[in-house]
C-alpha positions in Angstrom: -14.3 -9.8 7.1 -16.3 -6.7 6.0 -17.7 -6.4 9.5 -14.2 -5.9 10.9 -12.0 -4.5 8.2 -12.4 -2.2 5.3 -10.0 -1.0 2.6 -9.9 2.1 0.5 -8.3 2.8 -2.8 -9.4 6.5 -2.9 -6.6 8.8 -1.9 -8.4 11.9 -0.7 -12.1 11.2 -0.6 -13.5 7.9 0.6 -17.1 9.0 -0.2 -16.4 10.2 -3.7 -18.9 9.7 -6.5 -16.9 6.9 -8.0 -16.9 4.9 -4.7 -19.5 2.2 -4.5 -19.7 2.3 -0.7 -19.5 5.1 1.8 -17.8 4.5 5.1 -20.9 3.6 7.2 -18.9 2.4 10.2 -17.3 5.8 11.2 -18.7 8.3 8.7 -15.1 9.3 7.7 -14.5 11.0 4.3 -10.7 11.1 4.0 -7.6 9.1 4.9 -6.4 12.0 7.0 -9.6 11.8 9.0 -9.0 8.1 9.5 -5.6 8.9 11.1 -7.2 11.6 13.4 -10.0 9.2 14.3 -7.5 6.6 15.2 -5.8 9.1 17.4 -2.6 8.8 15.5 -0.3 11.6 14.5 -1.9 13.7 11.8 -0.1 13.0 8.6 -0.9 12.1 5.0 -2.0 8.5 4.8 -1.7 6.8 1.5 -3.8 4.1 -0.2 -4.5 1.3 0.0 -5.4 1.5 3.7 -6.6 -1.3 5.8 -8.8 -0.1 8.6 -9.9 -2.1 11.7 -13.6 -1.1 12.2 -13.9 -2.9 15.5 -10.8 -1.3 17.2 -11.1 1.9 15.1 -7.4 1.9 14.1 -5.2 1.7 11.0 -3.9 -1.8 10.5 -1.6 -1.0 7.6 -1.2 1.1 4.5 1.5 -0.8 2.6 0.1 -2.6 -0.3 2.5 -5.6 -0.2 1.8 -6.1 3.5 -2.0 -5.9 3.0 -1.8 -8.5 0.1 0.2 -10.8 2.4 -2.3 -10.3 5.2 -5.2 -11.0 2.9 -3.4 -14.1 1.7 -2.8 -15.5 5.2 -4.7 -13.9 8.2 -7.9 -13.3 6.2 -7.8 -16.3 3.9 -10.6 -18.0 5.9 -13.0 -15.1 5.1 -12.7 -15.6 1.3 -15.9 -17.0 -0.2 -15.4 -16.2 -3.9 -11.9 -17.8 -4.5 -10.8 -19.5 -1.3 -7.9 -21.3 -3.0 -6.5 -18.1 -4.6 -2.9 -17.6 -3.5 -1.8 -14.0 -3.7 1.7 -14.7 -2.5 2.7 -18.1 -4.1 5.8 -19.8 -2.6 7.4 -20.3 -6.0 7.3 -16.5 -6.8 8.0 -15.0 -3.4 11.6 -14.0 -4.1 10.6 -12.2 -7.3 7.6 -10.5 -5.5 9.8 -9.4 -2.6 12.5 -8.1 -5.0 9.9 -6.1 -7.0 8.4 -4.8 -3.8 11.8 -3.6 -2.6 12.3 -1.8 -5.9 8.9 -0.1 -5.7 9.5 1.0 -2.0 12.9 2.4 -2.9 11.4 4.2 -5.9 8.6 5.7 -3.8 11.1 6.9 -1.2 13.3 8.5 -3.8 10.4 10.2 -5.4 9.1 11.6 -2.1 12.7 12.6 -1.4 12.8 14.7 -4.6 9.6 16.4 -3.5 11.0 17.2 0.0 14.5 18.1 -1.0 15.5 21.5 0.3 18.8 21.8 -1.7 19.8 21.1 -5.3 22.4 18.6 -4.1 19.7 16.6 -2.2 17.4 16.7 -5.2 20.2 15.5 -7.5 21.0 12.7 -5.1 17.4 11.5 -5.2 17.3 11.7 -9.0 20.5 9.7 -9.2 18.9 7.1 -6.9 15.8 7.0 -9.2 18.1 6.3 -12.2 19.8 3.5 -10.3 16.4 2.0 -9.5 15.4 2.3 -13.1 18.4 0.3 -14.2 17.8 -2.3 -11.4 14.1 -2.6 -12.5 15.2 -3.2 -16.1 17.6 -5.9 -15.0 14.9 -7.4 -12.8 12.4 -7.5 -15.7 15.0 -9.0 -18.1 15.8 -11.7 -15.5 12.2 -12.6 -14.9 11.1 -12.7 -18.5 14.1 -14.8 -19.6 
């Protein structure tokens, strides 16, 4: 798999001192450079990021999607724990619900940061409070 795909967990500098491997395929230092190299619109790319070395393009940068891809499309490449199931059937509903809450929370937080009026900001804060209540209910339900 490493010959075709790479992932990064470093937000701004792929070649930082705390990174074990530099990007030797494309000599890219930041996620923004990845987007430019892939000839996609310049925007801020988040981590994790799954990069196709062969086709020089971004595959995905949504953690839940990447986990599901690693669990299915790339499962045959696993040599350490080939039987590891990252998306077990019996927990998929809970995983999907938690992912939806996380995505909603991220959107609301980004919304706060990009709000141009106090009323927009207040609406996003209200959404964050609702998500907090939903998350608490989710955790109580799952623990019980």
